[in-house]
Structures are given as C-alpha cells and as structure tokens.
Tab-separated table of C-alpha atoms and ligand atoms in Angstrom:
chain	number	residue	atom	x	y	z
A	1	UNK	CA	-116.196	82.597	-189.720
A	2	UNK	CA	-115.868	78.565	-190.316
A	3	UNK	CA	-117.609	75.531	-188.469
A	4	UNK	CA	-115.226	74.763	-185.924
A	5	UNK	CA	-114.156	71.148	-185.123
A	6	UNK	CA	-113.245	70.272	-181.633
A	7	UNK	CA	-112.148	67.204	-179.709
A	8	UNK	CA	-113.027	66.787	-176.239
A	9	UNK	CA	-115.897	66.689	-173.339
A	10	UNK	CA	-118.642	69.208	-174.584
A	11	UNK	CA	-119.569	69.558	-170.855
A	12	UNK	CA	-116.132	71.603	-170.551
A	13	UNK	CA	-117.020	74.488	-173.266
A	14	UNK	CA	-118.010	77.812	-172.064
A	15	UNK	CA	-120.156	78.542	-175.211
A	16	UNK	CA	-123.595	80.065	-174.924
A	17	UNK	CA	-125.620	76.776	-175.762
A	18	UNK	CA	-124.597	73.090	-175.666
A	19	UNK	CA	-126.759	70.612	-177.712
A	20	UNK	CA	-127.535	67.376	-175.886
A	21	UNK	CA	-128.255	64.174	-177.391
A	22	UNK	CA	-131.204	63.081	-175.529
A	23	UNK	CA	-134.061	60.539	-175.695
A	24	UNK	CA	-137.370	60.802	-175.901
A	25	UNK	CA	-138.352	60.855	-172.269
A	26	UNK	CA	-135.875	64.149	-171.871
A	27	UNK	CA	-135.183	62.528	-168.394
A	28	UNK	CA	-131.714	61.560	-168.570
A	29	UNK	CA	-129.956	58.509	-170.205
A	30	UNK	CA	-126.335	57.470	-171.224
A	31	UNK	CA	-123.804	58.669	-173.676
A	32	UNK	CA	-123.416	62.379	-173.488
A	33	UNK	CA	-126.774	62.509	-172.245
A	34	UNK	CA	-125.345	61.347	-168.768
A	35	UNK	CA	-122.218	63.385	-169.069
A	36	UNK	CA	-124.300	66.464	-169.675
A	37	UNK	CA	-126.730	65.669	-166.467
A	38	UNK	CA	-123.731	64.491	-164.102
A	39	UNK	CA	-121.706	67.856	-164.937
A	40	UNK	CA	-125.154	70.046	-164.739
A	41	UNK	CA	-126.116	68.570	-161.232
A	42	UNK	CA	-129.332	67.659	-160.252
A	43	UNK	CA	-130.953	70.829	-161.569
A	44	UNK	CA	-130.906	69.946	-164.695
A	45	UNK	CA	-133.172	67.250	-164.444
A	46	UNK	CA	-135.791	69.252	-162.270
A	47	UNK	CA	-135.743	71.719	-165.121
A	48	UNK	CA	-136.648	68.835	-167.860
A	49	UNK	CA	-139.140	67.506	-165.442
A	50	UNK	CA	-140.678	71.064	-165.368
A	51	UNK	CA	-140.472	71.502	-168.809
A	52	UNK	CA	-143.972	72.808	-169.981
A	53	UNK	CA	-143.899	70.432	-173.459
A	54	UNK	CA	-143.236	67.306	-171.580
A	55	UNK	CA	-146.863	66.694	-169.802
A	56	UNK	CA	-147.566	63.363	-168.155
A	57	UNK	CA	-147.227	60.599	-170.963
A	58	UNK	CA	-146.148	62.877	-173.793
A	59	UNK	CA	-142.491	62.523	-175.497
A	60	UNK	CA	-140.566	64.711	-177.043
A	61	UNK	CA	-140.967	63.729	-180.616
A	62	UNK	CA	-137.529	62.837	-182.676
A	63	UNK	CA	-136.206	65.845	-184.618
A	64	UNK	CA	-137.472	68.492	-182.355
A	65	UNK	CA	-135.734	70.839	-179.315
A	66	UNK	CA	-136.286	72.239	-176.064
A	67	UNK	CA	-134.241	74.370	-174.102
A	68	UNK	CA	-133.336	74.693	-170.427
A	69	UNK	CA	-131.048	76.350	-168.165
A	70	UNK	CA	-127.686	74.564	-168.125
A	71	UNK	CA	-126.950	75.056	-163.731
A	72	UNK	CA	-123.802	73.965	-163.627
A	73	UNK	CA	-122.304	73.907	-166.563
A	74	UNK	CA	-120.363	76.506	-167.967
A	75	UNK	CA	-122.841	77.153	-170.877
A	76	UNK	CA	-125.890	79.244	-170.211
A	77	UNK	CA	-128.379	76.674	-172.095
A	78	UNK	CA	-128.709	73.255	-172.689
A	79	UNK	CA	-130.778	72.342	-175.846
A	80	UNK	CA	-132.231	68.939	-175.640
A	81	UNK	CA	-132.571	67.338	-179.058
A	82	UNK	CA	-133.794	63.761	-179.726
A	83	UNK	CA	-132.143	62.139	-182.973
A	84	UNK	CA	-133.229	59.138	-184.987
A	85	UNK	CA	-132.434	55.699	-184.186
A	86	UNK	CA	-130.535	54.347	-187.126
A	87	UNK	CA	-132.374	51.736	-188.727
A	88	UNK	CA	-131.939	50.920	-192.245
A	89	UNK	CA	-131.735	54.685	-193.811
A	90	UNK	CA	-135.256	54.386	-195.351
A	91	UNK	CA	-137.167	55.777	-192.122
A	92	UNK	CA	-136.445	59.404	-192.923
A	93	UNK	CA	-133.380	59.359	-190.394
A	94	UNK	CA	-131.329	61.676	-192.707
A	95	UNK	CA	-134.585	64.292	-192.784
A	96	UNK	CA	-134.918	63.668	-188.796
A	97	UNK	CA	-131.149	64.340	-188.029
A	98	UNK	CA	-131.014	67.691	-190.105
A	99	UNK	CA	-134.108	68.775	-188.159
A	100	UNK	CA	-132.119	67.948	-184.776
A	101	UNK	CA	-129.084	70.346	-186.098
A	102	UNK	CA	-131.811	73.006	-187.793
A	103	UNK	CA	-134.056	73.492	-184.934
A	104	UNK	CA	-131.199	73.492	-182.625
A	105	UNK	CA	-130.180	76.388	-184.652
A	106	UNK	CA	-133.436	78.005	-184.855
A	107	UNK	CA	-134.038	77.757	-181.046
A	108	UNK	CA	-130.003	79.078	-180.468
A	109	UNK	CA	-131.048	81.961	-182.513
A	110	UNK	CA	-134.234	82.533	-180.447
A	111	UNK	CA	-132.068	82.534	-177.104
A	112	UNK	CA	-129.554	85.318	-178.147
A	113	UNK	CA	-127.253	82.452	-178.357
A	114	UNK	CA	-123.984	83.620	-180.135
A	115	UNK	CA	-121.991	80.420	-180.154
A	116	UNK	CA	-123.350	76.572	-179.669
A	117	UNK	CA	-121.661	73.389	-179.495
A	118	UNK	CA	-122.921	70.058	-180.967
A	119	UNK	CA	-122.169	66.251	-180.206
A	120	UNK	CA	-122.362	63.891	-182.747
A	121	UNK	CA	-126.032	63.270	-182.418
A	122	UNK	CA	-127.293	59.671	-182.976
A	123	UNK	CA	-123.855	58.263	-183.487
A	124	UNK	CA	-123.388	56.361	-180.178
A	125	UNK	CA	-126.259	54.187	-179.194
A	126	UNK	CA	-128.548	55.104	-181.883
A	127	UNK	CA	-126.144	53.501	-184.345
A	128	UNK	CA	-126.421	56.338	-187.061
A	129	UNK	CA	-123.661	55.628	-189.401
A	130	UNK	CA	-120.639	58.106	-188.489
A	131	UNK	CA	-120.039	59.798	-192.042
A	132	UNK	CA	-123.281	60.224	-193.019
A	133	UNK	CA	-124.023	61.746	-189.770
A	134	UNK	CA	-120.861	64.229	-190.505
A	135	UNK	CA	-122.224	65.012	-193.749
A	136	UNK	CA	-125.169	65.865	-192.433
A	137	UNK	CA	-123.896	68.328	-189.426
A	138	UNK	CA	-121.428	69.819	-191.755
A	139	UNK	CA	-124.163	70.953	-194.546
A	140	UNK	CA	-126.682	72.113	-192.086
A	141	UNK	CA	-124.578	73.751	-190.189
A	142	UNK	CA	-122.670	75.400	-193.110
A	143	UNK	CA	-126.258	76.340	-194.577
A	144	UNK	CA	-127.099	77.915	-191.342
A	145	UNK	CA	-123.879	79.924	-190.822
A	146	UNK	CA	-124.165	81.107	-194.438
A	147	UNK	CA	-127.646	82.494	-194.079
A	148	UNK	CA	-127.943	83.524	-190.625
A	149	UNK	CA	-126.100	86.069	-188.433
A	150	UNK	CA	-126.471	84.479	-185.124
A	151	UNK	CA	-125.077	81.961	-183.420
A	152	UNK	CA	-121.769	82.931	-185.297
A	153	UNK	CA	-119.706	80.232	-183.772
A	154	UNK	CA	-120.918	76.902	-184.618
A	155	UNK	CA	-118.775	74.286	-182.814
A	156	UNK	CA	-119.000	70.597	-184.114
A	157	UNK	CA	-117.637	68.426	-180.787
A	158	UNK	CA	-115.776	65.114	-181.598
A	159	UNK	CA	-115.462	62.843	-178.697
A	160	UNK	CA	-112.789	60.805	-180.615
A	161	UNK	CA	-110.135	60.643	-183.372
A	162	UNK	CA	-112.792	58.815	-185.785
A	163	UNK	CA	-115.643	61.332	-185.340
A	164	UNK	CA	-112.914	64.482	-185.665
A	165	UNK	CA	-111.863	63.289	-188.896
A	166	UNK	CA	-115.083	62.407	-190.268
A	167	UNK	CA	-116.008	65.913	-189.503
A	168	UNK	CA	-112.955	67.371	-190.949
A	169	UNK	CA	-113.857	65.474	-194.227
A	170	UNK	CA	-117.515	65.970	-194.599
A	171	UNK	CA	-116.828	69.797	-194.042
A	172	UNK	CA	-114.107	69.790	-196.341
A	173	UNK	CA	-116.659	68.312	-199.208
A	174	UNK	CA	-119.636	70.519	-198.080
A	175	UNK	CA	-117.034	73.386	-198.941
A	176	UNK	CA	-115.273	74.357	-196.250
A	177	UNK	CA	-111.719	75.025	-196.819
A	178	UNK	CA	-109.170	73.572	-193.843
A	179	UNK	CA	-106.235	75.814	-194.314
A	180	UNK	CA	-103.749	77.783	-191.612
A	181	UNK	CA	-106.833	79.705	-190.294
A	182	UNK	CA	-108.499	76.753	-189.159
A	183	UNK	CA	-109.776	77.557	-185.735
A	184	UNK	CA	-110.371	74.164	-184.234
A	185	UNK	CA	-108.145	73.937	-181.003
A	186	UNK	CA	-106.241	70.798	-180.757
A	187	UNK	CA	-107.847	68.334	-177.690
A	188	UNK	CA	-104.582	68.950	-175.426
A	189	UNK	CA	-105.625	72.546	-175.526
A	190	UNK	CA	-108.451	72.351	-173.485
A	191	UNK	CA	-107.901	75.123	-171.040
A	192	UNK	CA	-107.172	77.467	-173.996
A	193	UNK	CA	-109.728	75.973	-175.884
A	194	UNK	CA	-112.279	76.795	-172.686
A	195	UNK	CA	-110.772	80.284	-172.584
A	196	UNK	CA	-111.019	80.983	-176.503
A	197	UNK	CA	-114.813	79.891	-176.463
A	198	UNK	CA	-115.494	82.207	-173.565
A	199	UNK	CA	-118.797	84.214	-174.942
A	200	UNK	CA	-118.118	87.902	-175.120
A	201	UNK	CA	-120.653	89.481	-173.637
B	1	ADP	P1	-127.213	58.871	-179.258
B	1	ADP	O1	-128.043	57.931	-178.064
B	1	ADP	O2	-127.838	59.989	-179.766
B	1	ADP	O3	-126.257	57.769	-180.243
B	1	ADP	P2	-124.783	58.930	-177.461
B	1	ADP	O4	-124.614	59.738	-176.397
B	1	ADP	O5	-125.170	57.439	-177.275
B	1	ADP	O6	-126.360	59.363	-178.227
B	1	ADP	O7	-123.516	59.281	-178.581
B	1	ADP	C1	-123.907	60.462	-179.174
B	1	ADP	C2	-122.656	60.888	-179.470
B	1	ADP	O8	-121.491	61.784	-178.317
B	1	ADP	C3	-121.029	59.734	-179.605
B	1	ADP	O9	-120.194	60.473	-180.897
B	1	ADP	C4	-120.108	59.502	-178.223
B	1	ADP	O10	-119.047	59.391	-178.556
B	1	ADP	C5	-120.375	61.295	-178.262
B	1	ADP	N1	-120.160	61.581	-176.388
B	1	ADP	C6	-120.448	60.920	-175.240
B	1	ADP	N2	-120.114	61.286	-174.527
B	1	ADP	C7	-119.656	63.004	-174.948
B	1	ADP	C8	-118.855	64.118	-174.210
B	1	ADP	N3	-118.776	64.103	-172.674
B	1	ADP	N4	-118.751	65.161	-175.171
B	1	ADP	C9	-118.892	65.103	-176.374
B	1	ADP	N5	-119.690	63.987	-176.778
B	1	ADP	C10	-119.647	62.917	-175.965
C-alpha cells in the first residue's frame, strides 16, 4: 500500500473520511472549508454547531480535530482540523501541522474508517510554504501507514498541479518509490477515481 496522490476536488471522493482544513470556529469559512460545506449541505453546519466540544466561547485549538457526519457528501465522516497559520516557522507551525495529520488518522482509526483523504492543510490562506507542508504530510502519513493497519487508504488531495508535484517529490524524498504501480489516478479520471475510491463494505 502506498500513500496516494490525487488531483481534484476533495468533496467528490467516496472515501470513509475526508479532512476539512477548518478554522477555530469550526463554523465554515472559505477555501476547501467553504467547498465542503457547500457540497455537504446545511446539515453540516448544524452538526458543527452541535459539537459537544464547542461550548459557547470555546474554539477548536490549532492541531486538534473533531468529527461530524458528512451529510450529502459521498464520504461518511468529515474530520475538521485546524491547521496553523504560517508566521515565520518559529511558532511551532511544523509540530502543529504534524498534529493535524496524526490526530486525524487517530480519529479515523477510532471511527473505523478504512480510507481517508486530506487537503493541503494550511497551504491556502494560512500561507504555509507548500513544499514544507508537503514534507510534513508525507512524513506523517508514511509513518502512520508503516505502523498501523487502518485506515489503509490514505490519499493526499492536490487542488492544483504545483501541490500534486510537491506531494510526489516529498513522498519520494521520504522513501516512497514512484513506479508503475502508482495508484494515483489522473485528474481527468475523476469518474474512475471516484469509483475506485468507493470504500469496500
Ligand atoms: P487553510 O486556511 O488551511 O490554508 P484553504 O482552504 O485556504 O485552507 O486551503 C487549503 C488547501 O486546500 C489549498 O491548497 C487549496 O488550494 C485547497 N483546496 C481548496 N478547495 C479545495 C477542494 N475543493 N478540494 C481540495 N482542495 C481544495
């Protein structure tokens, strides 16, 4: 099994869990968060508002993750994690971003998810340098896959070609070979990709 890299819209993936790059309010925002809320329908916001962790005035700390139902998405769960805002690299950004990946995988395992897809957490408005973030995504997901059985399928979703290339480079640098067996579907293969990503129940 390899860490897969796929280019496209994470909301279309029929995996058990998709990860949302949320903000501390967990009540929706722009970027991938907005796309996930639009595709999931209004039920997702209601689920977020009802999260027991979010009592009035309490925000989700950076690096933490909470799960909700995925409502109208093809996925089963949405794991909302809060990535770090990039400042200068001296404010624990890398450890906090690593937490987002590791704790999402822990929660996915707890929920019985066999497949999980991650967007490039913090690489949009939070400004994390792309390659540094890709290195963390590659290191954490490979370490998880080497030491855990589930979720077996881990997919890094790139929304654009630069992110796709950064993931391939970072995975290769972290020791994953890129060969003919590469399971990453091309972006033009979205229909096939969605089919091949259907979880096996
Ligand atoms: P953050 O606030 O954590 O930086 P953003 O949503 O601004 O989060 O961006 C995170 C990443 O998600 C960026 O690389 C962005 O290009 C990507 N992205 C935006 N929309 C989608 C989508 N529908 N599917 C997958 N990735 C997306």
